[in-house]
Amino acid sequence: AAFVFQRTGMDSIEPITFNAVRMSAAAIFLVFTSLVLDKFKKNDGQISENDAKEKMRSTVTGGILCGLFLAASSITQQMGIVHTTAGKAGFITAMYMLFVPIINLIIFKKRGTARLWIAVALGLAGTYLLCVKEDLSFTEGDLLILACALLFSGHILCCDKFAPKCDPVKLSAIQFTVSALISGVFAFALESPTVDKITSAAVPI
């Protein structure tokens, strides 16, 4: 459903501006949620001060790194959606499920099961049939979405590394804040954000 709204939103607003606003909304919501949850948390004395500091460091570091991946992947995705259909964008983005085990094998030497690699082969075949034209080329939008899927794979692996050591809500709040800031900088540098444009795309956002 999100891809349909992301596609229709492009009728009245530029892609990076669209991304900046939706990331800002997510950041505000998650920061508020984190503050509310902190009110109800009780320190039962099982976590030492040093462990608490280390957890916070991991949360901040993980939030920043995940935010960088999230900004890069979501901006690339939104720019790609301008040049392709919502259905193709959704399918190609979902290829991150296949790229993650491939990256795990190449970089981290983690082998998956035979069933996993059958799924990878079927996913790649499906992408070929859906996206590759008769002259064996991809459209500009398809290539951008493919890059987005690779970046989302990095995002997932980054979350996988940091989430077990962190406060997950704070991690999310930081990563969306970082993504919103980066998207906002690029939006003002490369596009022309206005209140009218944002208002006209309010429903898709």
PDB file of C-alpha atoms in Angstrom:
ATOM      1  CA  ALA A   1       0.000   0.000   0.000  1.00  0.00           C
ATOM      2  CA  ALA A   2       2.864   2.390   0.814  1.00  0.00           C
ATOM      3  CA  PHE A   3       4.227   2.194  -2.735  1.00  0.00           C
ATOM      4  CA  VAL A   4       0.903   3.308  -4.187  1.00  0.00           C
ATOM      5  CA  PHE A   5       0.881   6.406  -1.962  1.00  0.00           C
ATOM      6  CA  GLN A   6       4.554   7.071  -2.643  1.00  0.00           C
ATOM      7  CA  ARG A   7       3.796   6.987  -6.373  1.00  0.00           C
ATOM      8  CA  THR A   8       0.675   9.197  -6.233  1.00  0.00           C
ATOM      9  CA  GLY A   9       2.499  11.659  -3.976  1.00  0.00           C
ATOM     10  CA  MET A  10       4.868  12.417  -6.842  1.00  0.00           C
ATOM     11  CA  ASP A  11       2.020  14.161  -8.710  1.00  0.00           C
ATOM     12  CA  SER A  12       2.449  17.270  -6.587  1.00  0.00           C
ATOM     13  CA  ILE A  13       5.784  17.175  -4.751  1.00  0.00           C
ATOM     14  CA  GLU A  14       9.440  16.346  -5.459  1.00  0.00           C
ATOM     15  CA  PRO A  15      10.758  12.968  -4.244  1.00  0.00           C
ATOM     16  CA  ILE A  16      13.367  14.098  -1.707  1.00  0.00           C
ATOM     17  CA  THR A  17      10.997  16.669  -0.206  1.00  0.00           C
ATOM     18  CA  PHE A  18       8.347  13.950   0.097  1.00  0.00           C
ATOM     19  CA  ASN A  19      10.870  11.722   1.848  1.00  0.00           C
ATOM     20  CA  ALA A  20      12.044  14.504   4.178  1.00  0.00           C
ATOM     21  CA  VAL A  21       8.505  15.238   5.370  1.00  0.00           C
ATOM     22  CA  ARG A  22       7.514  11.616   5.945  1.00  0.00           C
ATOM     23  CA  MET A  23      10.768  10.903   7.778  1.00  0.00           C
ATOM     24  CA  SER A  24      10.251  14.013   9.919  1.00  0.00           C
ATOM     25  CA  ALA A  25       6.753  12.830  10.852  1.00  0.00           C
ATOM     26  CA  ALA A  26       8.149   9.421  11.808  1.00  0.00           C
ATOM     27  CA  ALA A  27      10.971  11.008  13.817  1.00  0.00           C
ATOM     28  CA  ILE A  28       8.589  13.249  15.789  1.00  0.00           C
ATOM     29  CA  PHE A  29       6.296  10.315  16.554  1.00  0.00           C
ATOM     30  CA  LEU A  30       9.162   8.052  17.672  1.00  0.00           C
ATOM     31  CA  VAL A  31      10.890  10.690  19.801  1.00  0.00           C
ATOM     32  CA  PHE A  32       7.551  11.335  21.543  1.00  0.00           C
ATOM     33  CA  THR A  33       6.983   7.576  21.977  1.00  0.00           C
ATOM     34  CA  SER A  34      10.471   7.129  23.426  1.00  0.00           C
ATOM     35  CA  LEU A  35       9.929   9.933  25.949  1.00  0.00           C
ATOM     36  CA  VAL A  36       6.578   8.467  27.006  1.00  0.00           C
ATOM     37  CA  LEU A  37       8.015   4.959  27.409  1.00  0.00           C
ATOM     38  CA  ASP A  38      10.895   6.330  29.509  1.00  0.00           C
ATOM     39  CA  LYS A  39       8.347   7.623  32.004  1.00  0.00           C
ATOM     40  CA  PHE A  40       7.146   4.073  32.653  1.00  0.00           C
ATOM     41  CA  LYS A  41      10.527   2.359  32.762  1.00  0.00           C
ATOM     42  CA  LYS A  42      11.941   1.366  36.115  1.00  0.00           C
ATOM     43  CA  ASN A  43      15.603   0.664  36.791  1.00  0.00           C
ATOM     44  CA  ASP A  44      15.546  -2.632  38.653  1.00  0.00           C
ATOM     45  CA  GLY A  45      19.231  -2.338  39.498  1.00  0.00           C
ATOM     46  CA  GLN A  46      20.255  -5.193  37.211  1.00  0.00           C
ATOM     47  CA  ILE A  47      22.009  -2.865  34.752  1.00  0.00           C
ATOM     48  CA  SER A  48      25.162  -1.168  36.023  1.00  0.00           C
ATOM     49  CA  GLU A  49      25.977   2.438  35.202  1.00  0.00           C
ATOM     50  CA  ASN A  50      28.768   1.349  32.838  1.00  0.00           C
ATOM     51  CA  ASP A  51      26.455  -1.073  31.038  1.00  0.00           C
ATOM     52  CA  ALA A  52      23.844   1.661  30.726  1.00  0.00           C
ATOM     53  CA  LYS A  53      26.422   4.024  29.199  1.00  0.00           C
ATOM     54  CA  GLU A  54      27.601   1.347  26.779  1.00  0.00           C
ATOM     55  CA  LYS A  55      24.007   0.648  25.786  1.00  0.00           C
ATOM     56  CA  MET A  56      23.439   4.343  25.119  1.00  0.00           C
ATOM     57  CA  ARG A  57      26.646   4.571  23.054  1.00  0.00           C
ATOM     58  CA  SER A  58      25.536   1.597  20.965  1.00  0.00           C
ATOM     59  CA  THR A  59      22.087   3.131  20.578  1.00  0.00           C
ATOM     60  CA  VAL A  60      23.476   6.462  19.351  1.00  0.00           C
ATOM     61  CA  THR A  61      26.106   4.878  17.078  1.00  0.00           C
ATOM     62  CA  GLY A  62      23.615   2.361  15.692  1.00  0.00           C
ATOM     63  CA  GLY A  63      20.963   5.034  15.239  1.00  0.00           C
ATOM     64  CA  ILE A  64      23.315   7.252  13.233  1.00  0.00           C
ATOM     65  CA  LEU A  65      24.604   4.434  11.010  1.00  0.00           C
ATOM     66  CA  CYS A  66      21.124   2.985  10.461  1.00  0.00           C
ATOM     67  CA  GLY A  67      19.888   6.506   9.742  1.00  0.00           C
ATOM     68  CA  LEU A  68      22.524   6.974   7.032  1.00  0.00           C
ATOM     69  CA  PHE A  69      21.471   3.733   5.340  1.00  0.00           C
ATOM     70  CA  LEU A  70      17.788   4.589   5.768  1.00  0.00           C
ATOM     71  CA  ALA A  71      18.232   8.044   4.223  1.00  0.00           C
ATOM     72  CA  ALA A  72      20.221   6.731   1.252  1.00  0.00           C
ATOM     73  CA  SER A  73      17.858   3.828   0.577  1.00  0.00           C
ATOM     74  CA  SER A  74      14.599   5.763   0.997  1.00  0.00           C
ATOM     75  CA  ILE A  75      15.760   8.738  -1.104  1.00  0.00           C
ATOM     76  CA  THR A  76      16.932   6.394  -3.867  1.00  0.00           C
ATOM     77  CA  GLN A  77      13.646   4.518  -3.662  1.00  0.00           C
ATOM     78  CA  GLN A  78      11.515   7.637  -3.862  1.00  0.00           C
ATOM     79  CA  MET A  79      13.493   8.954  -6.839  1.00  0.00           C
ATOM     80  CA  GLY A  80      13.136   5.591  -8.576  1.00  0.00           C
ATOM     81  CA  ILE A  81       9.377   5.486  -8.061  1.00  0.00           C
ATOM     82  CA  VAL A  82       9.087   8.598 -10.248  1.00  0.00           C
ATOM     83  CA  HIS A  83      10.296   6.528 -13.218  1.00  0.00           C
ATOM     84  CA  THR A  84       8.611   3.158 -12.647  1.00  0.00           C
ATOM     85  CA  THR A  85       5.342   1.641 -11.445  1.00  0.00           C
ATOM     86  CA  ALA A  86       4.371   1.076  -7.826  1.00  0.00           C
ATOM     87  CA  GLY A  87       4.108  -2.681  -8.422  1.00  0.00           C
ATOM     88  CA  LYS A  88       7.591  -3.005  -9.904  1.00  0.00           C
ATOM     89  CA  ALA A  89       9.030  -0.752  -7.204  1.00  0.00           C
ATOM     90  CA  GLY A  90       7.498  -2.916  -4.503  1.00  0.00           C
ATOM     91  CA  PHE A  91       8.771  -6.140  -6.034  1.00  0.00           C
ATOM     92  CA  ILE A  92      12.317  -4.918  -6.688  1.00  0.00           C
ATOM     93  CA  THR A  93      12.594  -3.347  -3.224  1.00  0.00           C
ATOM     94  CA  ALA A  94      11.582  -6.701  -1.732  1.00  0.00           C
ATOM     95  CA  MET A  95      14.727  -8.124  -3.344  1.00  0.00           C
ATOM     96  CA  TYR A  96      16.547  -6.997  -0.175  1.00  0.00           C
ATOM     97  CA  MET A  97      15.283 -10.273   1.295  1.00  0.00           C
ATOM     98  CA  LEU A  98      17.481 -12.019  -1.262  1.00  0.00           C
ATOM     99  CA  PHE A  99      20.422  -9.597  -1.142  1.00  0.00           C
ATOM    100  CA  VAL A 100      20.822  -9.966   2.633  1.00  0.00           C
ATOM    101  CA  PRO A 101      21.841 -13.656   2.500  1.00  0.00           C
ATOM    102  CA  ILE A 102      24.077 -12.966  -0.520  1.00  0.00           C
ATOM    103  CA  ILE A 103      25.867 -10.149   1.349  1.00  0.00           C
ATOM    104  CA  ASN A 104      26.028 -12.348   4.459  1.00  0.00           C
ATOM    105  CA  LEU A 105      27.763 -15.036   2.401  1.00  0.00           C
ATOM    106  CA  ILE A 106      30.216 -12.732   0.592  1.00  0.00           C
ATOM    107  CA  ILE A 107      31.181 -10.457   3.490  1.00  0.00           C
ATOM    108  CA  PHE A 108      30.426 -12.414   6.660  1.00  0.00           C
ATOM    109  CA  LYS A 109      30.898 -15.968   5.269  1.00  0.00           C
ATOM    110  CA  LYS A 110      27.488 -17.036   6.613  1.00  0.00           C
ATOM    111  CA  ARG A 111      25.964 -19.795   4.512  1.00  0.00           C
ATOM    112  CA  GLY A 112      22.229 -20.158   4.182  1.00  0.00           C
ATOM    113  CA  THR A 113      20.132 -23.286   3.707  1.00  0.00           C
ATOM    114  CA  ALA A 114      19.384 -24.886   0.323  1.00  0.00           C
ATOM    115  CA  ARG A 115      15.785 -23.686   0.627  1.00  0.00           C
ATOM    116  CA  LEU A 116      17.022 -20.099   1.046  1.00  0.00           C
ATOM    117  CA  TRP A 117      19.124 -20.234  -2.138  1.00  0.00           C
ATOM    118  CA  ILE A 118      16.210 -21.714  -4.105  1.00  0.00           C
ATOM    119  CA  ALA A 119      14.210 -18.683  -2.975  1.00  0.00           C
ATOM    120  CA  VAL A 120      17.038 -16.363  -4.057  1.00  0.00           C
ATOM    121  CA  ALA A 121      17.106 -17.990  -7.529  1.00  0.00           C
ATOM    122  CA  LEU A 122      13.324 -17.709  -7.906  1.00  0.00           C
ATOM    123  CA  GLY A 123      13.406 -14.066  -6.793  1.00  0.00           C
ATOM    124  CA  LEU A 124      16.121 -13.192  -9.296  1.00  0.00           C
ATOM    125  CA  ALA A 125      14.204 -14.978 -12.067  1.00  0.00           C
ATOM    126  CA  GLY A 126      11.054 -13.076 -11.134  1.00  0.00           C
ATOM    127  CA  THR A 127      12.900  -9.761 -11.218  1.00  0.00           C
ATOM    128  CA  TYR A 128      14.284 -10.592 -14.665  1.00  0.00           C
ATOM    129  CA  LEU A 129      10.867 -11.481 -16.083  1.00  0.00           C
ATOM    130  CA  LEU A 130       9.217  -8.426 -14.554  1.00  0.00           C
ATOM    131  CA  CYS A 131      11.808  -5.762 -15.252  1.00  0.00           C
ATOM    132  CA  VAL A 132      14.241  -6.632 -18.040  1.00  0.00           C
ATOM    133  CA  LYS A 133      13.176  -5.420 -21.467  1.00  0.00           C
ATOM    134  CA  GLU A 134      13.767  -7.176 -24.800  1.00  0.00           C
ATOM    135  CA  ASP A 135      17.109  -5.433 -25.258  1.00  0.00           C
ATOM    136  CA  LEU A 136      18.240  -6.807 -21.864  1.00  0.00           C
ATOM    137  CA  SER A 137      18.149  -3.369 -20.230  1.00  0.00           C
ATOM    138  CA  PHE A 138      16.524  -1.918 -17.134  1.00  0.00           C
ATOM    139  CA  THR A 139      14.720   1.410 -17.001  1.00  0.00           C
ATOM    140  CA  GLU A 140      16.278   4.253 -15.008  1.00  0.00           C
ATOM    141  CA  GLY A 141      13.644   3.814 -12.312  1.00  0.00           C
ATOM    142  CA  ASP A 142      14.253   0.070 -12.044  1.00  0.00           C
ATOM    143  CA  LEU A 143      17.994   0.613 -11.564  1.00  0.00           C
ATOM    144  CA  LEU A 144      17.391   3.211  -8.845  1.00  0.00           C
ATOM    145  CA  ILE A 145      15.024   0.835  -7.031  1.00  0.00           C
ATOM    146  CA  LEU A 146      17.578  -1.964  -7.386  1.00  0.00           C
ATOM    147  CA  ALA A 147      20.191   0.304  -5.761  1.00  0.00           C
ATOM    148  CA  CYS A 148      17.622   1.064  -3.063  1.00  0.00           C
ATOM    149  CA  ALA A 149      17.185  -2.678  -2.395  1.00  0.00           C
ATOM    150  CA  LEU A 150      20.957  -3.062  -1.940  1.00  0.00           C
ATOM    151  CA  LEU A 151      21.013  -0.093   0.450  1.00  0.00           C
ATOM    152  CA  PHE A 152      18.065  -1.515   2.404  1.00  0.00           C
ATOM    153  CA  SER A 153      20.055  -4.746   2.715  1.00  0.00           C
ATOM    154  CA  GLY A 154      22.813  -2.727   4.376  1.00  0.00           C
ATOM    155  CA  HIS A 155      20.205  -1.119   6.615  1.00  0.00           C
ATOM    156  CA  ILE A 156      18.855  -4.504   7.695  1.00  0.00           C
ATOM    157  CA  LEU A 157      22.321  -5.856   8.458  1.00  0.00           C
ATOM    158  CA  CYS A 158      23.128  -2.682  10.400  1.00  0.00           C
ATOM    159  CA  CYS A 159      19.926  -3.059  12.448  1.00  0.00           C
ATOM    160  CA  ASP A 160      20.764  -6.735  12.989  1.00  0.00           C
ATOM    161  CA  LYS A 161      24.133  -5.753  14.461  1.00  0.00           C
ATOM    162  CA  PHE A 162      22.985  -2.960  16.776  1.00  0.00           C
ATOM    163  CA  ALA A 163      19.392  -3.751  17.765  1.00  0.00           C
ATOM    164  CA  PRO A 164      20.244  -6.535  20.278  1.00  0.00           C
ATOM    165  CA  LYS A 165      22.534  -4.133  22.175  1.00  0.00           C
ATOM    166  CA  CYS A 166      20.245  -1.090  22.109  1.00  0.00           C
ATOM    167  CA  ASP A 167      16.993   0.403  23.224  1.00  0.00           C
ATOM    168  CA  PRO A 168      15.048  -0.369  20.000  1.00  0.00           C
ATOM    169  CA  VAL A 169      12.650   2.593  20.215  1.00  0.00           C
ATOM    170  CA  LYS A 170      15.491   5.061  20.834  1.00  0.00           C
ATOM    171  CA  LEU A 171      17.439   3.445  17.987  1.00  0.00           C
ATOM    172  CA  SER A 172      14.435   3.985  15.694  1.00  0.00           C
ATOM    173  CA  ALA A 173      13.945   7.550  16.881  1.00  0.00           C
ATOM    174  CA  ILE A 174      17.590   8.427  16.201  1.00  0.00           C
ATOM    175  CA  GLN A 175      17.703   6.746  12.797  1.00  0.00           C
ATOM    176  CA  PHE A 176      14.557   8.515  11.572  1.00  0.00           C
ATOM    177  CA  THR A 177      15.820  11.837  12.915  1.00  0.00           C
ATOM    178  CA  VAL A 178      19.118  11.372  11.058  1.00  0.00           C
ATOM    179  CA  SER A 179      17.265  10.348   7.906  1.00  0.00           C
ATOM    180  CA  ALA A 180      14.936  13.356   8.173  1.00  0.00           C
ATOM    181  CA  LEU A 181      17.876  15.771   8.586  1.00  0.00           C
ATOM    182  CA  ILE A 182      19.791  14.331   5.629  1.00  0.00           C
ATOM    183  CA  SER A 183      16.681  14.295   3.444  1.00  0.00           C
ATOM    184  CA  GLY A 184      15.886  17.880   4.456  1.00  0.00           C
ATOM    185  CA  VAL A 185      19.374  19.107   3.534  1.00  0.00           C
ATOM    186  CA  PHE A 186      19.216  17.484   0.091  1.00  0.00           C
ATOM    187  CA  ALA A 187      15.638  18.652  -0.446  1.00  0.00           C
ATOM    188  CA  PHE A 188      16.571  22.306   0.119  1.00  0.00           C
ATOM    189  CA  ALA A 189      19.783  21.920  -1.905  1.00  0.00           C
ATOM    190  CA  LEU A 190      18.301  20.155  -4.939  1.00  0.00           C
ATOM    191  CA  GLU A 191      14.569  20.903  -4.916  1.00  0.00           C
ATOM    192  CA  SER A 192      12.201  23.727  -4.039  1.00  0.00           C
ATOM    193  CA  PRO A 193      10.111  22.696  -1.011  1.00  0.00           C
ATOM    194  CA  THR A 194       7.046  24.831  -0.273  1.00  0.00           C
ATOM    195  CA  VAL A 195       4.199  24.593   2.208  1.00  0.00           C
ATOM    196  CA  ASP A 196       1.718  24.402  -0.695  1.00  0.00           C
ATOM    197  CA  LYS A 197       3.468  21.362  -2.179  1.00  0.00           C
ATOM    198  CA  ILE A 198       3.624  19.605   1.175  1.00  0.00           C
ATOM    199  CA  THR A 199      -0.046  20.365   1.838  1.00  0.00           C
ATOM    200  CA  SER A 200      -1.099  19.067  -1.567  1.00  0.00           C
ATOM    201  CA  ALA A 201       0.709  15.782  -0.854  1.00  0.00           C
ATOM    202  CA  ALA A 202      -0.524  15.520   2.740  1.00  0.00           C
ATOM    203  CA  VAL A 203      -2.668  12.411   2.183  1.00  0.00           C
ATOM    204  CA  PRO A 204       0.057  10.337   0.469  1.00  0.00           C
ATOM    205  CA  ILE A 205       2.592  11.488   3.109  1.00  0.00           C
TER     206      ILE A 205
END
